[in-house]
């Protein structure tokens, strides 16, 4: 009989026992042979806190290396959690794409991939693909809830929000909005994504978990209020699920609760009509109207060429603002969110 390689078996090794009671911290060792390191691995930090019978949750940070608040909040939570006060299981990966996190970059410097476009991965693939496959096949099936903490990275700045996908199931939408309201960022954005099937959030949905991500801050820096929102949000989710004791603190500075928003179609995106230097006239969370001036495109290389005024196409509130001055034709210069109104 012909022998075949098991193409589905993960090459990642570790000494975490996901069912063992107590707190375990360790590493997922992803093989990465290189010059001068034939048997090298990249050690991706993982913590599992298991307090016996109860629901299970996955917290991920550093899926993009230039988004820092989740990396801070999740590693701090992992250090702080006491298994004695936990009823259920918390799996934490504070720096999923570790090489990108150490480099402060969105894309993985090992294989050039965006980790959040790699699910469900490939057991025989590149670094990101192997790790994505492990998370998809070994971790995702264990959890009821997944919170993937992002901010907007070097290229954008976001309104402080959680985000979730539109799915054609009213019950799931309602449950996920409730999860987001308990995470309690100022905004929760439902969006109809382009190219979203390969994300961590989409993978969690495929496994039947309630799934939210966040976009808290950006511009490649650590925003103190965003760290606080992430820390309170993760604690809140654990309380809401009954994994730790207490009532979620869902209060908002202006009163009320998390504002439910949506980004429904292409009209929400303000695309650059040509290459240039974009001068925005807005900040995240600012209310804007259709026809209002969004900013100017400048062409500093040509004296004769007038700056081009850019207008907003729809009413709403700024969800994403650009971080980079230089834009290329087709780049997104702003994303506008509107109050949630269903499909
Ligand atoms: Zn991200």
Short mmCIF file of C-alpha atoms and ligand atoms in Angstrom, two decimals:
data_model
loop_
_atom_site.label_atom_id
_atom_site.label_comp_id
_atom_site.label_asym_id
_atom_site.label_seq_id
_atom_site.Cartn_x
_atom_site.Cartn_y
_atom_site.Cartn_z
CA UNK A 1 0.00 0.00 0.00
CA UNK A 2 1.28 3.48 -0.86
CA UNK A 3 2.27 5.65 2.07
CA UNK A 4 1.00 9.23 2.06
CA UNK A 5 1.90 12.26 4.13
CA UNK A 6 -0.95 13.41 6.38
CA UNK A 7 -1.45 16.83 4.83
CA UNK A 8 -3.92 17.91 7.52
CA UNK A 9 -1.74 17.24 10.55
CA UNK A 10 -0.32 20.39 12.12
CA UNK A 11 3.46 20.75 12.23
CA UNK A 12 3.15 23.05 15.26
CA UNK A 13 4.12 21.57 18.61
CA UNK A 14 3.43 22.78 22.16
CA UNK A 15 2.92 21.46 25.66
CA UNK A 16 -0.45 23.05 26.42
CA UNK A 17 -3.17 20.66 27.59
CA UNK A 18 -6.36 22.56 26.76
CA UNK A 19 -8.40 20.49 29.23
CA UNK A 20 -6.05 20.64 32.22
CA UNK A 21 -7.31 22.73 35.17
CA UNK A 22 -5.28 25.77 36.23
CA UNK A 23 -3.19 28.34 34.37
CA UNK A 24 -0.76 27.37 31.66
CA UNK A 25 1.50 29.75 29.78
CA UNK A 26 3.67 28.56 26.95
CA UNK A 27 4.36 28.75 23.26
CA UNK A 28 3.04 27.39 20.02
CA UNK A 29 6.26 26.40 18.27
CA UNK A 30 5.99 26.97 14.55
CA UNK A 31 8.83 25.27 12.62
CA UNK A 32 10.84 27.78 10.65
CA UNK A 33 14.02 26.36 9.19
CA UNK A 34 16.49 29.08 8.21
CA UNK A 35 20.17 29.67 7.50
CA UNK A 36 21.96 29.03 10.78
CA UNK A 37 18.89 27.43 12.39
CA UNK A 38 17.95 24.10 10.82
CA UNK A 39 15.52 23.19 13.62
CA UNK A 40 14.40 26.72 14.48
CA UNK A 41 10.91 27.52 15.62
CA UNK A 42 9.02 30.76 16.09
CA UNK A 43 7.51 30.70 19.58
CA UNK A 44 4.05 32.27 19.63
CA UNK A 45 2.86 33.01 23.20
CA UNK A 46 -0.30 31.29 24.40
CA UNK A 47 -2.02 31.22 27.78
CA UNK A 48 -4.89 28.99 28.84
CA UNK A 49 -6.76 29.53 32.09
CA UNK A 50 -9.06 26.66 32.88
CA UNK A 51 -11.38 26.82 35.86
CA UNK A 52 -13.43 23.73 35.17
CA UNK A 53 -16.93 23.41 33.77
CA UNK A 54 -18.23 26.46 31.94
CA UNK A 55 -18.11 28.28 28.60
CA UNK A 56 -14.91 28.86 26.62
CA UNK A 57 -13.66 32.04 24.98
CA UNK A 58 -10.77 32.99 22.68
CA UNK A 59 -9.05 36.38 22.93
CA UNK A 60 -6.59 37.24 20.16
CA UNK A 61 -4.33 40.28 19.78
CA UNK A 62 -1.48 41.13 17.45
CA UNK A 63 -3.08 39.51 14.41
CA UNK A 64 -1.71 42.70 12.85
CA UNK A 65 1.63 43.61 14.39
CA UNK A 66 1.14 47.40 14.15
CA UNK A 67 -1.98 47.27 16.36
CA UNK A 68 -0.89 47.37 19.96
CA UNK A 69 -3.78 47.80 22.40
CA UNK A 70 -4.92 44.16 22.16
CA UNK A 71 -1.36 42.89 22.66
CA UNK A 72 -1.12 44.90 25.89
CA UNK A 73 -4.60 44.15 27.23
CA UNK A 74 -4.51 40.39 26.55
CA UNK A 75 -1.01 39.77 27.95
CA UNK A 76 -1.91 41.78 31.05
CA UNK A 77 -5.15 39.80 31.46
CA UNK A 78 -3.28 36.49 31.11
CA UNK A 79 -0.88 37.49 33.90
CA UNK A 80 -3.69 38.72 36.14
CA UNK A 81 -6.24 35.89 35.84
CA UNK A 82 -6.49 33.49 38.74
CA UNK A 83 -7.90 30.07 37.76
CA UNK A 84 -9.56 29.86 41.20
CA UNK A 85 -11.96 32.61 40.18
CA UNK A 86 -12.62 31.25 36.68
CA UNK A 87 -15.56 29.05 35.74
CA UNK A 88 -14.84 27.91 32.19
CA UNK A 89 -11.89 28.36 29.86
CA UNK A 90 -10.04 31.39 28.50
CA UNK A 91 -7.58 30.88 25.64
CA UNK A 92 -5.36 33.90 25.03
CA UNK A 93 -2.99 34.65 22.14
CA UNK A 94 -1.76 38.21 22.78
CA UNK A 95 0.61 38.36 19.77
CA UNK A 96 -0.70 35.97 17.10
CA UNK A 97 1.57 37.16 14.29
CA UNK A 98 4.57 37.45 16.59
CA UNK A 99 7.15 38.33 13.88
CA UNK A 100 4.87 41.18 12.71
CA UNK A 101 4.26 42.28 16.32
CA UNK A 102 8.01 42.45 17.03
CA UNK A 103 8.54 44.40 13.81
CA UNK A 104 5.55 46.72 14.43
CA UNK A 105 4.20 45.83 10.98
CA UNK A 106 0.88 44.79 9.51
CA UNK A 107 2.31 42.12 7.22
CA UNK A 108 4.32 39.17 8.51
CA UNK A 109 8.02 39.70 7.79
CA UNK A 110 8.56 35.91 7.53
CA UNK A 111 6.20 35.14 4.66
CA UNK A 112 4.88 38.57 3.61
CA UNK A 113 1.29 37.62 4.43
CA UNK A 114 -1.52 39.43 6.22
CA UNK A 115 -2.43 36.92 8.95
CA UNK A 116 -6.02 38.11 8.86
CA UNK A 117 -6.33 36.86 5.27
CA UNK A 118 -5.00 33.36 6.02
CA UNK A 119 -7.82 31.47 7.73
CA UNK A 120 -8.52 28.55 7.64
CA UNK A 121 -4.84 28.13 6.85
CA UNK A 122 -2.77 25.25 5.57
CA UNK A 123 -0.94 22.66 7.71
CA UNK A 124 1.82 22.47 5.09
CA UNK A 125 1.90 26.16 4.21
CA UNK A 126 3.98 29.19 5.24
CA UNK A 127 4.36 30.48 8.83
CA UNK A 128 1.03 32.36 8.83
CA UNK A 129 -0.78 29.54 7.05
CA UNK A 130 0.48 26.89 9.51
CA UNK A 131 -0.51 29.03 12.49
CA UNK A 132 -3.89 29.89 10.97
CA UNK A 133 -4.52 26.17 10.39
CA UNK A 134 -3.69 25.37 14.04
CA UNK A 135 -6.00 28.09 15.37
CA UNK A 136 -8.77 27.04 13.00
CA UNK A 137 -8.55 23.29 13.59
CA UNK A 138 -7.47 23.06 17.26
CA UNK A 139 -8.60 26.24 19.06
CA UNK A 140 -11.72 27.51 17.26
CA UNK A 141 -13.74 24.29 17.78
CA UNK A 142 -13.31 24.69 21.56
CA UNK A 143 -14.82 28.17 22.00
CA UNK A 144 -18.30 29.69 22.12
CA UNK A 145 -17.09 33.30 21.82
CA UNK A 146 -14.16 34.91 20.00
CA UNK A 147 -12.92 38.47 20.46
CA UNK A 148 -10.16 39.52 18.05
CA UNK A 149 -8.72 42.83 19.22
CA UNK A 150 -7.52 45.08 16.40
CA UNK A 151 -6.90 48.77 16.05
CA UNK A 152 -6.47 50.46 12.69
CA UNK A 153 -2.69 50.05 12.42
CA UNK A 154 -0.27 52.45 10.78
CA UNK A 155 -2.49 53.29 7.83
CA UNK A 156 -5.76 54.44 9.47
CA UNK A 157 -7.32 55.62 12.68
CA UNK A 158 -10.68 54.25 13.77
CA UNK A 159 -13.53 55.47 15.92
CA UNK A 160 -13.31 53.44 19.16
CA UNK A 161 -15.50 50.49 18.27
CA UNK A 162 -16.17 46.81 18.13
CA UNK A 163 -17.08 45.38 14.74
CA UNK A 164 -19.07 42.39 13.53
CA UNK A 165 -20.16 40.91 10.22
CA UNK A 166 -23.66 41.00 8.85
CA UNK A 167 -25.02 37.44 8.67
CA UNK A 168 -28.46 36.42 7.38
CA UNK A 169 -29.65 35.18 10.76
CA UNK A 170 -31.52 37.66 12.97
CA UNK A 171 -30.81 35.63 16.14
CA UNK A 172 -27.05 35.62 15.56
CA UNK A 173 -27.08 39.36 14.79
CA UNK A 174 -29.00 40.03 18.00
CA UNK A 175 -26.69 37.82 20.13
CA UNK A 176 -23.56 39.31 18.58
CA UNK A 177 -24.83 42.87 19.11
CA UNK A 178 -25.48 41.91 22.75
CA UNK A 179 -21.89 40.60 23.02
CA UNK A 180 -20.66 43.91 21.53
CA UNK A 181 -22.83 45.97 23.87
CA UNK A 182 -21.25 44.11 26.77
CA UNK A 183 -17.74 44.63 25.39
CA UNK A 184 -18.94 48.21 25.58
CA UNK A 185 -16.78 50.22 23.19
CA UNK A 186 -18.46 53.56 22.35
CA UNK A 187 -19.55 52.19 18.91
CA UNK A 188 -20.35 48.77 17.45
CA UNK A 189 -20.20 48.59 13.66
CA UNK A 190 -22.00 45.91 11.66
CA UNK A 191 -20.38 45.66 8.28
CA UNK A 192 -20.94 43.96 5.02
CA UNK A 193 -17.31 43.06 4.32
CA UNK A 194 -15.37 42.74 1.12
CA UNK A 195 -12.84 39.85 1.20
CA UNK A 196 -13.78 38.86 4.75
CA UNK A 197 -13.95 35.07 4.56
CA UNK A 198 -10.29 34.54 5.46
CA UNK A 199 -10.30 36.58 8.68
CA UNK A 200 -10.08 35.29 12.26
CA UNK A 201 -13.59 36.67 12.90
CA UNK A 202 -15.04 34.82 9.90
CA UNK A 203 -13.33 31.58 10.94
CA UNK A 204 -14.89 31.85 14.41
CA UNK A 205 -18.31 32.34 12.78
CA UNK A 206 -17.81 29.24 10.61
CA UNK A 207 -17.18 27.26 13.80
CA UNK A 208 -20.46 28.54 15.24
CA UNK A 209 -18.90 30.91 17.79
CA UNK A 210 -20.20 34.41 18.49
CA UNK A 211 -17.55 36.62 16.98
CA UNK A 212 -16.54 40.24 17.28
CA UNK A 213 -13.39 42.15 16.45
CA UNK A 214 -12.46 45.66 17.46
CA UNK A 215 -10.95 48.74 15.84
CA UNK A 216 -9.71 50.87 18.71
CA UNK A 217 -7.32 53.63 17.76
CA UNK A 218 -4.63 53.37 15.10
CA UNK A 219 -1.97 55.60 13.50
CA UNK A 220 0.59 53.06 14.74
CA UNK A 221 0.57 54.28 18.32
CA UNK A 222 -0.80 53.13 21.69
CA UNK A 223 -3.87 55.14 22.66
CA UNK A 224 -4.40 55.15 26.46
CA UNK A 225 -8.22 55.30 26.31
CA UNK A 226 -8.22 52.43 23.78
CA UNK A 227 -6.16 50.24 26.15
CA UNK A 228 -8.72 50.96 28.88
CA UNK A 229 -11.62 50.09 26.56
CA UNK A 230 -9.92 46.81 25.59
CA UNK A 231 -9.20 45.84 29.20
CA UNK A 232 -12.68 46.69 30.43
CA UNK A 233 -14.20 45.01 27.35
CA UNK A 234 -12.39 41.69 27.86
CA UNK A 235 -13.33 41.69 31.56
CA UNK A 236 -16.92 42.54 30.62
CA UNK A 237 -17.12 39.64 28.15
CA UNK A 238 -15.89 37.21 30.83
CA UNK A 239 -18.53 38.53 33.25
CA UNK A 240 -21.27 38.42 30.60
CA UNK A 241 -20.41 34.78 29.84
CA UNK A 242 -20.34 33.91 33.56
CA UNK A 243 -16.65 32.89 33.39
CA UNK A 244 -15.73 35.37 36.13
CA UNK A 245 -18.00 36.93 38.71
CA UNK A 246 -19.48 40.40 38.41
CA UNK A 247 -21.71 42.57 36.27
CA UNK A 248 -20.26 44.10 33.08
CA UNK A 249 -19.61 47.85 33.30
CA UNK A 250 -21.17 49.03 30.03
CA UNK A 251 -21.44 52.72 30.92
CA UNK A 252 -20.44 55.29 28.28
CA UNK A 253 -18.94 58.74 28.93
CA UNK A 254 -21.90 60.54 27.33
CA UNK A 255 -24.46 58.26 29.01
CA UNK A 256 -26.43 55.55 27.21
CA UNK A 257 -24.94 52.38 25.79
CA UNK A 258 -22.73 51.33 22.88
CA UNK A 259 -24.12 53.00 19.75
CA UNK A 260 -25.09 50.38 17.14
CA UNK A 261 -23.80 51.41 13.71
CA UNK A 262 -23.34 49.92 10.24
CA UNK A 263 -21.16 50.22 7.16
CA UNK A 264 -23.38 48.74 4.51
CA UNK A 265 -22.04 49.37 1.02
CA UNK A 266 -19.45 50.96 -1.23
CA UNK A 267 -20.96 54.43 -0.74
CA UNK A 268 -19.57 54.34 2.81
CA UNK A 269 -16.02 54.37 1.40
CA UNK A 270 -14.38 57.54 0.14
CA UNK A 271 -11.89 56.44 -2.53
CA UNK A 272 -9.05 58.62 -3.79
CA UNK A 273 -9.84 59.70 -7.40
CA UNK A 274 -6.12 60.01 -8.18
CA UNK A 275 -2.68 59.86 -6.57
CA UNK A 276 -1.90 62.86 -4.38
CA UNK A 277 -1.38 64.30 -0.93
CA UNK A 278 -4.63 64.17 1.01
CA UNK A 279 -5.49 66.88 3.50
CA UNK A 280 -8.53 65.63 5.48
CA UNK A 281 -10.94 68.08 7.12
CA UNK A 282 -12.27 65.56 9.64
CA UNK A 283 -11.40 63.31 12.57
CA UNK A 284 -12.75 59.89 13.62
CA UNK A 285 -16.17 60.00 15.32
CA UNK A 286 -17.02 63.34 13.68
CA UNK A 287 -20.56 63.73 12.30
CA UNK A 288 -20.57 64.64 8.58
CA UNK A 289 -23.12 65.29 5.78
CA UNK A 290 -23.29 64.43 2.06
CA UNK A 291 -21.86 67.27 -0.02
CA UNK A 292 -19.73 68.54 2.86
CA UNK A 293 -16.02 69.09 2.19
CA UNK A 294 -14.03 65.97 3.15
CA UNK A 295 -10.64 67.45 2.28
CA UNK A 296 -8.28 68.39 -0.55
CA UNK A 297 -5.99 66.39 -2.78
CA UNK A 298 -2.79 68.35 -3.34
CA UNK A 299 -0.38 67.92 -6.25
CA UNK A 300 2.80 69.49 -4.90
CA UNK A 301 4.81 68.33 -7.92
CA UNK A 302 2.92 70.69 -10.30
CA UNK A 303 2.53 74.47 -9.80
CA UNK A 304 -0.18 74.70 -12.45
CA UNK A 305 -2.44 72.07 -10.93
CA UNK A 306 -5.12 73.27 -8.48
CA UNK A 307 -5.79 71.31 -5.32
CA UNK A 308 -8.87 69.13 -5.78
CA UNK A 309 -11.69 69.45 -3.23
CA UNK A 310 -13.24 66.10 -2.22
CA UNK A 311 -16.81 65.86 -0.91
CA UNK A 312 -18.56 63.24 1.20
CA UNK A 313 -21.16 61.18 -0.69
CA UNK A 314 -23.40 60.26 2.27
CA UNK A 315 -24.42 61.50 5.73
CA UNK A 316 -22.95 59.73 8.75
CA UNK A 317 -20.14 59.60 11.29
CA UNK A 318 -16.46 59.07 10.47
CA UNK A 319 -15.49 55.46 11.23
CA UNK A 320 -12.02 55.41 9.69
CA UNK A 321 -9.70 58.32 8.94
CA UNK A 322 -6.46 58.02 6.95
CA UNK A 323 -3.09 57.89 8.68
CA UNK A 324 -0.92 58.47 5.68
CA UNK A 325 -0.80 61.79 3.81
CA UNK A 326 0.13 60.26 0.44
CA UNK A 327 -2.68 58.36 -1.23
CA UNK A 328 -2.87 56.37 -4.46
CA UNK A 329 -5.87 56.27 -6.78
CA UNK A 330 -8.33 53.80 -5.27
CA UNK A 331 -7.02 54.11 -1.69
CA UNK A 332 -9.63 54.59 1.02
CA UNK A 333 -9.44 58.12 2.47
CA UNK A 334 -12.38 57.72 4.87
CA UNK A 335 -15.03 55.20 5.86
CA UNK A 336 -18.39 56.50 7.04
CA UNK A 337 -20.68 54.66 9.43
CA UNK A 338 -24.40 55.22 9.90
CA UNK A 339 -26.86 54.24 12.61
CA UNK A 340 -27.74 50.56 12.38
CA UNK A 341 -30.95 50.00 10.45
CA UNK A 342 -30.77 46.28 9.62
CA UNK A 343 -30.50 44.95 6.06
ZN1 LIG B 1 -6.02 44.77 12.21
#
